[in-house]
């Protein structure tokens, strides 16, 4: 199983990224009374979602470091969600949500040294070294 994961790590990360992005859009567009985890802080949900998305987008392209393009793509995705919510009559656009998205991305950046030491998450950086040599 570990050999399979290591061999297909990038593909699995890309599938995870797509799955997470679709799931987050669906959850973000649910009416508030139907949303799961209503007792959990909305901002904590944003931070957690974008922490996971930051890892997945980074793992999806291990040949490139976590850079301004990856951050930009994630922030555009967050902006898209806020715009889609504005199109409903039961959700609204929130700059605070965008700041929480950015906080999740920043949390990922600041915790990269931790992720590098945790197998199998550390595979992302070992793949980066293999691809760049």
PDB file of C-alpha atoms in Angstrom:
ATOM      1  CA  UNK A   1       0.000   0.000   0.000  1.00  0.00           C
ATOM      2  CA  UNK A   2       2.803   2.422   0.885  1.00  0.00           C
ATOM      3  CA  UNK A   3       4.523   1.682  -2.431  1.00  0.00           C
ATOM      4  CA  UNK A   4       1.260   2.453  -4.261  1.00  0.00           C
ATOM      5  CA  UNK A   5       0.818   5.743  -2.404  1.00  0.00           C
ATOM      6  CA  UNK A   6       4.427   6.777  -2.988  1.00  0.00           C
ATOM      7  CA  UNK A   7       4.230   5.865  -6.685  1.00  0.00           C
ATOM      8  CA  UNK A   8       0.967   7.741  -7.208  1.00  0.00           C
ATOM      9  CA  UNK A   9       1.405  10.500  -4.620  1.00  0.00           C
ATOM     10  CA  UNK A  10       0.980  13.413  -7.028  1.00  0.00           C
ATOM     11  CA  UNK A  11      -2.067  11.860  -8.702  1.00  0.00           C
ATOM     12  CA  UNK A  12      -3.660  11.150  -5.327  1.00  0.00           C
ATOM     13  CA  UNK A  13      -2.946  14.718  -4.192  1.00  0.00           C
ATOM     14  CA  UNK A  14      -4.568  16.087  -7.357  1.00  0.00           C
ATOM     15  CA  UNK A  15      -7.642  13.899  -6.873  1.00  0.00           C
ATOM     16  CA  UNK A  16      -7.775  15.016  -3.249  1.00  0.00           C
ATOM     17  CA  UNK A  17      -7.508  18.667  -4.299  1.00  0.00           C
ATOM     18  CA  UNK A  18     -10.349  18.348  -6.808  1.00  0.00           C
ATOM     19  CA  UNK A  19     -12.511  16.442  -4.329  1.00  0.00           C
ATOM     20  CA  UNK A  20     -11.842  18.971  -1.575  1.00  0.00           C
ATOM     21  CA  UNK A  21     -12.544  21.942  -3.836  1.00  0.00           C
ATOM     22  CA  UNK A  22     -15.855  20.502  -5.039  1.00  0.00           C
ATOM     23  CA  UNK A  23     -16.866  19.545  -1.483  1.00  0.00           C
ATOM     24  CA  UNK A  24     -16.018  23.003  -0.147  1.00  0.00           C
ATOM     25  CA  UNK A  25     -18.062  24.755  -2.848  1.00  0.00           C
ATOM     26  CA  UNK A  26     -21.050  22.512  -2.130  1.00  0.00           C
ATOM     27  CA  UNK A  27     -20.774  23.119   1.622  1.00  0.00           C
ATOM     28  CA  UNK A  28     -20.291  26.856   1.111  1.00  0.00           C
ATOM     29  CA  UNK A  29     -23.481  27.084  -0.925  1.00  0.00           C
ATOM     30  CA  UNK A  30     -25.717  25.109   1.426  1.00  0.00           C
ATOM     31  CA  UNK A  31     -28.274  27.133   3.357  1.00  0.00           C
ATOM     32  CA  UNK A  32     -26.888  27.891   6.812  1.00  0.00           C
ATOM     33  CA  UNK A  33     -29.567  25.809   8.549  1.00  0.00           C
ATOM     34  CA  UNK A  34     -28.521  22.739   6.519  1.00  0.00           C
ATOM     35  CA  UNK A  35     -24.754  23.176   6.848  1.00  0.00           C
ATOM     36  CA  UNK A  36     -22.906  20.504   8.833  1.00  0.00           C
ATOM     37  CA  UNK A  37     -20.886  21.605  11.861  1.00  0.00           C
ATOM     38  CA  UNK A  38     -22.948  24.744  12.525  1.00  0.00           C
ATOM     39  CA  UNK A  39     -21.567  24.985  16.070  1.00  0.00           C
ATOM     40  CA  UNK A  40     -17.987  25.213  14.781  1.00  0.00           C
ATOM     41  CA  UNK A  41     -16.755  28.754  14.115  1.00  0.00           C
ATOM     42  CA  UNK A  42     -17.167  29.780  10.482  1.00  0.00           C
ATOM     43  CA  UNK A  43     -13.693  31.336  10.510  1.00  0.00           C
ATOM     44  CA  UNK A  44     -12.164  28.149  11.949  1.00  0.00           C
ATOM     45  CA  UNK A  45     -13.819  26.219   9.120  1.00  0.00           C
ATOM     46  CA  UNK A  46     -12.273  28.611   6.572  1.00  0.00           C
ATOM     47  CA  UNK A  47      -8.820  28.382   8.156  1.00  0.00           C
ATOM     48  CA  UNK A  48      -8.960  24.574   8.251  1.00  0.00           C
ATOM     49  CA  UNK A  49     -10.268  24.273   4.693  1.00  0.00           C
ATOM     50  CA  UNK A  50      -7.564  26.512   3.265  1.00  0.00           C
ATOM     51  CA  UNK A  51      -4.824  24.845   5.318  1.00  0.00           C
ATOM     52  CA  UNK A  52      -5.842  21.540   3.707  1.00  0.00           C
ATOM     53  CA  UNK A  53      -6.203  23.104   0.255  1.00  0.00           C
ATOM     54  CA  UNK A  54      -2.766  24.714   0.561  1.00  0.00           C
ATOM     55  CA  UNK A  55      -1.195  21.344   1.341  1.00  0.00           C
ATOM     56  CA  UNK A  56      -3.072  19.634  -1.489  1.00  0.00           C
ATOM     57  CA  UNK A  57      -2.196  22.248  -4.117  1.00  0.00           C
ATOM     58  CA  UNK A  58       1.424  22.113  -2.964  1.00  0.00           C
ATOM     59  CA  UNK A  59       1.493  18.298  -3.057  1.00  0.00           C
ATOM     60  CA  UNK A  60      -0.168  18.346  -6.495  1.00  0.00           C
ATOM     61  CA  UNK A  61       2.815  20.156  -7.983  1.00  0.00           C
ATOM     62  CA  UNK A  62       5.869  19.021  -6.001  1.00  0.00           C
ATOM     63  CA  UNK A  63       8.244  20.242  -8.705  1.00  0.00           C
ATOM     64  CA  UNK A  64       7.446  23.822  -7.685  1.00  0.00           C
ATOM     65  CA  UNK A  65       7.816  25.345  -4.241  1.00  0.00           C
ATOM     66  CA  UNK A  66       4.833  26.897  -2.495  1.00  0.00           C
ATOM     67  CA  UNK A  67       4.828  30.252  -4.228  1.00  0.00           C
ATOM     68  CA  UNK A  68       2.766  33.328  -5.039  1.00  0.00           C
ATOM     69  CA  UNK A  69       0.982  31.501  -7.900  1.00  0.00           C
ATOM     70  CA  UNK A  70      -0.308  28.783  -5.585  1.00  0.00           C
ATOM     71  CA  UNK A  71      -1.406  31.394  -3.042  1.00  0.00           C
ATOM     72  CA  UNK A  72      -3.048  33.410  -5.822  1.00  0.00           C
ATOM     73  CA  UNK A  73      -4.969  30.393  -7.135  1.00  0.00           C
ATOM     74  CA  UNK A  74      -6.250  29.606  -3.656  1.00  0.00           C
ATOM     75  CA  UNK A  75      -7.282  33.201  -3.007  1.00  0.00           C
ATOM     76  CA  UNK A  76      -9.082  33.366  -6.367  1.00  0.00           C
ATOM     77  CA  UNK A  77     -10.901  30.177  -5.386  1.00  0.00           C
ATOM     78  CA  UNK A  78     -11.882  31.781  -2.060  1.00  0.00           C
ATOM     79  CA  UNK A  79     -13.067  34.886  -3.922  1.00  0.00           C
ATOM     80  CA  UNK A  80     -15.097  32.690  -6.289  1.00  0.00           C
ATOM     81  CA  UNK A  81     -16.820  31.051  -3.326  1.00  0.00           C
ATOM     82  CA  UNK A  82     -17.660  34.435  -1.815  1.00  0.00           C
ATOM     83  CA  UNK A  83     -19.012  35.636  -5.167  1.00  0.00           C
ATOM     84  CA  UNK A  84     -21.126  32.464  -5.543  1.00  0.00           C
ATOM     85  CA  UNK A  85     -22.505  33.012  -2.043  1.00  0.00           C
ATOM     86  CA  UNK A  86     -23.434  36.550  -3.038  1.00  0.00           C
ATOM     87  CA  UNK A  87     -25.570  35.071  -5.828  1.00  0.00           C
ATOM     88  CA  UNK A  88     -27.760  33.254  -3.291  1.00  0.00           C
ATOM     89  CA  UNK A  89     -30.418  34.845  -1.126  1.00  0.00           C
ATOM     90  CA  UNK A  90     -29.286  32.962   1.994  1.00  0.00           C
ATOM     91  CA  UNK A  91     -25.501  33.552   2.007  1.00  0.00           C
ATOM     92  CA  UNK A  92     -23.410  36.712   1.761  1.00  0.00           C
ATOM     93  CA  UNK A  93     -19.985  37.976   0.679  1.00  0.00           C
ATOM     94  CA  UNK A  94     -17.554  38.426   3.568  1.00  0.00           C
ATOM     95  CA  UNK A  95     -14.102  40.009   3.554  1.00  0.00           C
ATOM     96  CA  UNK A  96     -13.534  38.391   6.959  1.00  0.00           C
ATOM     97  CA  UNK A  97     -13.941  34.987   5.294  1.00  0.00           C
ATOM     98  CA  UNK A  98     -11.260  35.913   2.738  1.00  0.00           C
ATOM     99  CA  UNK A  99      -8.927  36.929   5.566  1.00  0.00           C
ATOM    100  CA  UNK A 100      -9.638  33.575   7.268  1.00  0.00           C
ATOM    101  CA  UNK A 101      -8.789  31.832   3.961  1.00  0.00           C
ATOM    102  CA  UNK A 102      -5.507  33.745   3.864  1.00  0.00           C
ATOM    103  CA  UNK A 103      -4.868  32.807   7.514  1.00  0.00           C
ATOM    104  CA  UNK A 104      -5.237  29.119   6.604  1.00  0.00           C
ATOM    105  CA  UNK A 105      -2.735  29.524   3.772  1.00  0.00           C
ATOM    106  CA  UNK A 106      -0.332  31.407   6.056  1.00  0.00           C
ATOM    107  CA  UNK A 107      -0.689  28.662   8.671  1.00  0.00           C
ATOM    108  CA  UNK A 108       0.356  26.123   6.049  1.00  0.00           C
ATOM    109  CA  UNK A 109       3.386  28.217   5.056  1.00  0.00           C
ATOM    110  CA  UNK A 110       4.528  28.652   8.660  1.00  0.00           C
ATOM    111  CA  UNK A 111       4.071  24.948   9.459  1.00  0.00           C
ATOM    112  CA  UNK A 112       5.915  23.562   6.406  1.00  0.00           C
ATOM    113  CA  UNK A 113       8.933  22.674   8.602  1.00  0.00           C
ATOM    114  CA  UNK A 114       6.602  20.474  10.688  1.00  0.00           C
ATOM    115  CA  UNK A 115       5.004  18.816   7.643  1.00  0.00           C
ATOM    116  CA  UNK A 116       8.474  18.034   6.241  1.00  0.00           C
ATOM    117  CA  UNK A 117       9.111  15.800   9.270  1.00  0.00           C
ATOM    118  CA  UNK A 118       5.812  13.889   9.202  1.00  0.00           C
ATOM    119  CA  UNK A 119       5.647  10.814   6.982  1.00  0.00           C
ATOM    120  CA  UNK A 120       3.828  10.430   4.574  1.00  0.00           C
ATOM    121  CA  UNK A 121       3.403  14.210   4.244  1.00  0.00           C
ATOM    122  CA  UNK A 122       7.164  14.548   3.943  1.00  0.00           C
ATOM    123  CA  UNK A 123       6.993  12.685   0.630  1.00  0.00           C
ATOM    124  CA  UNK A 124       5.953  15.939  -1.024  1.00  0.00           C
ATOM    125  CA  UNK A 125       9.412  17.400  -0.376  1.00  0.00           C
ATOM    126  CA  UNK A 126      11.345  14.235  -1.175  1.00  0.00           C
ATOM    127  CA  UNK A 127       9.516  14.118  -4.529  1.00  0.00           C
ATOM    128  CA  UNK A 128      10.468  17.741  -5.083  1.00  0.00           C
ATOM    129  CA  UNK A 129      14.137  16.871  -4.609  1.00  0.00           C
ATOM    130  CA  UNK A 130      13.853  13.861  -6.938  1.00  0.00           C
ATOM    131  CA  UNK A 131      12.140  15.903  -9.665  1.00  0.00           C
ATOM    132  CA  UNK A 132      14.673  18.732  -9.448  1.00  0.00           C
ATOM    133  CA  UNK A 133      17.746  16.504  -9.782  1.00  0.00           C
TER     134      UNK A 133
END
